[in-house]
């Protein structure tokens, strides 16, 4: 089963390496991982999509992540109400005859053309993974030259969780 896990971590050198090393050591396959700055300076948010066999495995993963020094908070949001998006860039073959057809396909997906050359278009689309897959399927007959996906990034809806900005930072220096 697919699980979506979010983690807030200190933005320090080597944190990503230690966390992915933990996944490797425990033999978890990461389907996608996204990392970026959060609303708090020095704190990053990670989103992992992993395949696990059962609930015990995900519980084990969360416990192991919580043991990491730079990990501040870990949450399996799969069963919660969440918002998730993915960004995809697709370079598709296009000539003068096929460009209008391709543009007709892009409109319902709210995708946009961000680069044009003689023989190709670069398309950008954001959204849920199913939407992205549907667009890729429709563009495949034209010939996809390159494809780059960011992976899923997500967080829960509403304000149930304690925000990272509510975390108190302590210091020994006066």
mmCIF file of C-alpha atoms in Angstrom:
data_model
loop_
_atom_site.group_PDB
_atom_site.id
_atom_site.type_symbol
_atom_site.label_atom_id
_atom_site.label_comp_id
_atom_site.label_asym_id
_atom_site.label_seq_id
_atom_site.Cartn_x
_atom_site.Cartn_y
_atom_site.Cartn_z
ATOM 1 C CA UNK A 1 0.000 0.000 0.000
ATOM 2 C CA UNK A 2 1.109 3.519 -0.796
ATOM 3 C CA UNK A 3 1.707 5.846 2.169
ATOM 4 C CA UNK A 4 2.407 9.572 2.277
ATOM 5 C CA UNK A 5 4.702 10.669 5.097
ATOM 6 C CA UNK A 6 5.667 14.262 5.848
ATOM 7 C CA UNK A 7 8.559 15.350 8.020
ATOM 8 C CA UNK A 8 9.833 18.693 9.206
ATOM 9 C CA UNK A 9 13.576 18.741 9.652
ATOM 10 C CA UNK A 10 16.393 21.108 10.464
ATOM 11 C CA UNK A 11 17.897 22.417 7.246
ATOM 12 C CA UNK A 12 21.465 21.198 7.762
ATOM 13 C CA UNK A 13 24.025 19.545 5.567
ATOM 14 C CA UNK A 14 23.659 15.773 5.405
ATOM 15 C CA UNK A 15 20.099 15.514 6.769
ATOM 16 C CA UNK A 16 18.675 14.227 3.494
ATOM 17 C CA UNK A 17 21.514 11.720 3.194
ATOM 18 C CA UNK A 18 20.943 10.385 6.727
ATOM 19 C CA UNK A 19 17.200 10.045 6.179
ATOM 20 C CA UNK A 20 17.466 8.323 2.804
ATOM 21 C CA UNK A 21 20.155 6.104 4.324
ATOM 22 C CA UNK A 22 17.643 5.092 6.970
ATOM 23 C CA UNK A 23 15.163 4.162 4.236
ATOM 24 C CA UNK A 24 17.838 2.112 2.492
ATOM 25 C CA UNK A 25 18.941 0.386 5.682
ATOM 26 C CA UNK A 26 15.339 -0.602 6.483
ATOM 27 C CA UNK A 27 14.702 -1.586 2.837
ATOM 28 C CA UNK A 28 11.916 0.904 2.144
ATOM 29 C CA UNK A 29 11.520 1.897 -1.483
ATOM 30 C CA UNK A 30 10.907 5.635 -1.863
ATOM 31 C CA UNK A 31 8.528 6.243 -4.789
ATOM 32 C CA UNK A 32 9.038 9.969 -4.559
ATOM 33 C CA UNK A 33 10.625 12.492 -2.242
ATOM 34 C CA UNK A 34 10.325 16.260 -2.218
ATOM 35 C CA UNK A 35 12.214 18.641 0.020
ATOM 36 C CA UNK A 36 12.011 22.392 0.335
ATOM 37 C CA UNK A 37 12.062 25.280 2.751
ATOM 38 C CA UNK A 38 9.108 25.619 5.082
ATOM 39 C CA UNK A 39 7.494 28.784 6.426
ATOM 40 C CA UNK A 40 10.151 28.882 9.178
ATOM 41 C CA UNK A 41 13.746 29.833 8.304
ATOM 42 C CA UNK A 42 16.115 26.917 8.892
ATOM 43 C CA UNK A 43 13.331 24.319 8.790
ATOM 44 C CA UNK A 44 12.602 22.179 5.721
ATOM 45 C CA UNK A 45 9.580 20.064 4.888
ATOM 46 C CA UNK A 46 9.986 16.616 3.313
ATOM 47 C CA UNK A 47 7.263 14.560 1.674
ATOM 48 C CA UNK A 48 7.888 10.853 1.074
ATOM 49 C CA UNK A 49 5.716 8.458 -0.871
ATOM 50 C CA UNK A 50 6.580 4.880 0.074
ATOM 51 C CA UNK A 51 5.188 1.439 -0.622
ATOM 52 C CA UNK A 52 4.743 -0.701 2.490
ATOM 53 C CA UNK A 53 3.310 -4.161 3.028
ATOM 54 C CA UNK A 54 1.356 -3.401 6.184
ATOM 55 C CA UNK A 55 0.707 -0.860 8.944
ATOM 56 C CA UNK A 56 3.495 -2.276 11.132
ATOM 57 C CA UNK A 57 6.088 -1.309 8.527
ATOM 58 C CA UNK A 58 4.940 2.313 8.345
ATOM 59 C CA UNK A 59 4.832 2.496 12.143
ATOM 60 C CA UNK A 60 8.408 1.191 12.235
ATOM 61 C CA UNK A 61 9.473 3.785 9.662
ATOM 62 C CA UNK A 62 7.897 6.661 11.597
ATOM 63 C CA UNK A 63 9.555 5.528 14.836
ATOM 64 C CA UNK A 64 12.931 5.338 13.103
ATOM 65 C CA UNK A 65 12.486 8.786 11.552
ATOM 66 C CA UNK A 66 11.552 10.272 14.940
ATOM 67 C CA UNK A 67 14.855 8.982 16.360
ATOM 68 C CA UNK A 68 16.873 11.101 13.916
ATOM 69 C CA UNK A 69 18.422 14.157 15.586
ATOM 70 C CA UNK A 70 17.419 16.704 12.953
ATOM 71 C CA UNK A 71 13.875 15.414 12.500
ATOM 72 C CA UNK A 72 11.402 17.643 14.329
ATOM 73 C CA UNK A 73 8.080 16.050 13.409
ATOM 74 C CA UNK A 74 6.889 13.077 11.362
ATOM 75 C CA UNK A 75 3.349 12.442 10.236
ATOM 76 C CA UNK A 76 1.683 9.753 8.117
ATOM 77 C CA UNK A 77 -1.029 11.794 6.422
ATOM 78 C CA UNK A 78 -2.378 9.036 4.164
ATOM 79 C CA UNK A 79 -5.592 8.527 6.131
ATOM 80 C CA UNK A 80 -6.095 12.245 6.858
ATOM 81 C CA UNK A 81 -7.598 14.927 4.671
ATOM 82 C CA UNK A 82 -4.675 16.360 2.727
ATOM 83 C CA UNK A 83 -3.730 18.489 -0.266
ATOM 84 C CA UNK A 84 -1.146 16.994 -2.631
ATOM 85 C CA UNK A 85 0.351 18.241 -5.869
ATOM 86 C CA UNK A 86 3.073 17.288 -8.299
ATOM 87 C CA UNK A 87 4.851 19.345 -10.974
ATOM 88 C CA UNK A 88 5.729 17.747 -14.290
ATOM 89 C CA UNK A 89 7.635 19.042 -17.296
ATOM 90 C CA UNK A 90 7.024 17.186 -20.561
ATOM 91 C CA UNK A 91 8.923 17.749 -23.789
ATOM 92 C CA UNK A 92 6.673 16.470 -26.543
ATOM 93 C CA UNK A 93 7.335 16.295 -30.271
ATOM 94 C CA UNK A 94 5.238 18.882 -32.112
ATOM 95 C CA UNK A 95 5.251 20.279 -35.615
ATOM 96 C CA UNK A 96 3.089 22.987 -37.161
ATOM 97 C CA UNK A 97 0.255 20.528 -37.813
ATOM 98 C CA UNK A 98 0.124 18.951 -34.352
ATOM 99 C CA UNK A 99 0.579 22.087 -32.209
ATOM 100 C CA UNK A 100 -3.080 23.092 -32.222
ATOM 101 C CA UNK A 101 -4.138 19.512 -31.394
ATOM 102 C CA UNK A 102 -1.747 19.454 -28.455
ATOM 103 C CA UNK A 103 -2.953 22.856 -27.236
ATOM 104 C CA UNK A 104 -6.502 21.473 -27.311
ATOM 105 C CA UNK A 105 -5.390 18.634 -25.048
ATOM 106 C CA UNK A 106 -3.635 20.967 -22.585
ATOM 107 C CA UNK A 107 -6.570 23.307 -21.887
ATOM 108 C CA UNK A 108 -8.755 20.945 -19.813
ATOM 109 C CA UNK A 109 -5.710 20.031 -17.706
ATOM 110 C CA UNK A 110 -4.809 23.693 -17.143
ATOM 111 C CA UNK A 111 -1.381 22.810 -18.456
ATOM 112 C CA UNK A 112 0.731 25.425 -20.158
ATOM 113 C CA UNK A 113 3.389 25.546 -22.844
ATOM 114 C CA UNK A 114 6.532 27.064 -21.355
ATOM 115 C CA UNK A 115 8.940 26.588 -24.284
ATOM 116 C CA UNK A 116 8.595 26.172 -28.029
ATOM 117 C CA UNK A 117 11.119 24.978 -30.589
ATOM 118 C CA UNK A 118 10.855 23.886 -34.228
ATOM 119 C CA UNK A 119 10.218 20.257 -33.339
ATOM 120 C CA UNK A 120 8.942 20.255 -29.775
ATOM 121 C CA UNK A 121 6.969 21.911 -26.991
ATOM 122 C CA UNK A 122 7.721 21.881 -23.288
ATOM 123 C CA UNK A 123 4.556 21.542 -21.255
ATOM 124 C CA UNK A 124 4.166 22.247 -17.550
ATOM 125 C CA UNK A 125 1.356 20.770 -15.481
ATOM 126 C CA UNK A 126 0.671 20.648 -11.756
ATOM 127 C CA UNK A 127 -1.905 18.622 -9.920
ATOM 128 C CA UNK A 128 -2.718 15.276 -8.445
ATOM 129 C CA UNK A 129 -0.841 12.260 -9.766
ATOM 130 C CA UNK A 130 -3.910 10.847 -11.556
ATOM 131 C CA UNK A 131 -4.343 14.078 -13.522
ATOM 132 C CA UNK A 132 -0.667 14.073 -14.470
ATOM 133 C CA UNK A 133 -0.850 10.427 -15.589
ATOM 134 C CA UNK A 134 -3.906 11.172 -17.740
ATOM 135 C CA UNK A 135 -2.118 14.031 -19.525
ATOM 136 C CA UNK A 136 0.982 11.895 -20.096
ATOM 137 C CA UNK A 137 -1.214 9.173 -21.627
ATOM 138 C CA UNK A 138 -2.808 11.675 -23.988
ATOM 139 C CA UNK A 139 0.533 13.191 -25.052
ATOM 140 C CA UNK A 140 2.307 9.848 -25.511
ATOM 141 C CA UNK A 141 1.046 9.251 -29.088
ATOM 142 C CA UNK A 142 2.758 12.499 -30.182
ATOM 143 C CA UNK A 143 6.110 11.293 -28.846
ATOM 144 C CA UNK A 144 7.464 12.299 -25.454
ATOM 145 C CA UNK A 145 11.160 13.191 -25.727
ATOM 146 C CA UNK A 146 11.769 13.998 -22.047
ATOM 147 C CA UNK A 147 9.802 13.939 -18.846
ATOM 148 C CA UNK A 148 10.674 15.275 -15.382
ATOM 149 C CA UNK A 149 8.450 14.860 -12.309
ATOM 150 C CA UNK A 150 9.011 16.512 -8.956
ATOM 151 C CA UNK A 151 7.249 13.864 -6.929
ATOM 152 C CA UNK A 152 4.332 14.463 -4.626
ATOM 153 C CA UNK A 153 4.418 17.270 -2.096
ATOM 154 C CA UNK A 154 1.635 17.434 0.448
ATOM 155 C CA UNK A 155 0.310 18.572 3.791
ATOM 156 C CA UNK A 156 -2.899 18.174 5.739
ATOM 157 C CA UNK A 157 -5.929 20.388 5.314
ATOM 158 C CA UNK A 158 -7.150 22.676 8.045
ATOM 159 C CA UNK A 159 -5.417 23.644 11.264
ATOM 160 C CA UNK A 160 -5.548 20.495 13.407
ATOM 161 C CA UNK A 161 -1.797 20.087 13.434
ATOM 162 C CA UNK A 162 0.422 22.265 15.530
ATOM 163 C CA UNK A 163 2.235 24.535 13.102
ATOM 164 C CA UNK A 164 6.000 24.428 12.877
ATOM 165 C CA UNK A 165 5.975 28.111 13.813
ATOM 166 C CA UNK A 166 4.546 27.086 17.211
ATOM 167 C CA UNK A 167 7.666 25.051 18.020
ATOM 168 C CA UNK A 168 9.669 26.879 20.659
ATOM 169 C CA UNK A 169 13.359 27.221 20.034
ATOM 170 C CA UNK A 170 15.548 27.153 23.092
ATOM 171 C CA UNK A 171 19.055 28.438 23.364
ATOM 172 C CA UNK A 172 21.716 28.433 26.047
ATOM 173 C CA UNK A 173 23.179 31.696 24.774
ATOM 174 C CA UNK A 174 21.757 34.846 26.394
#
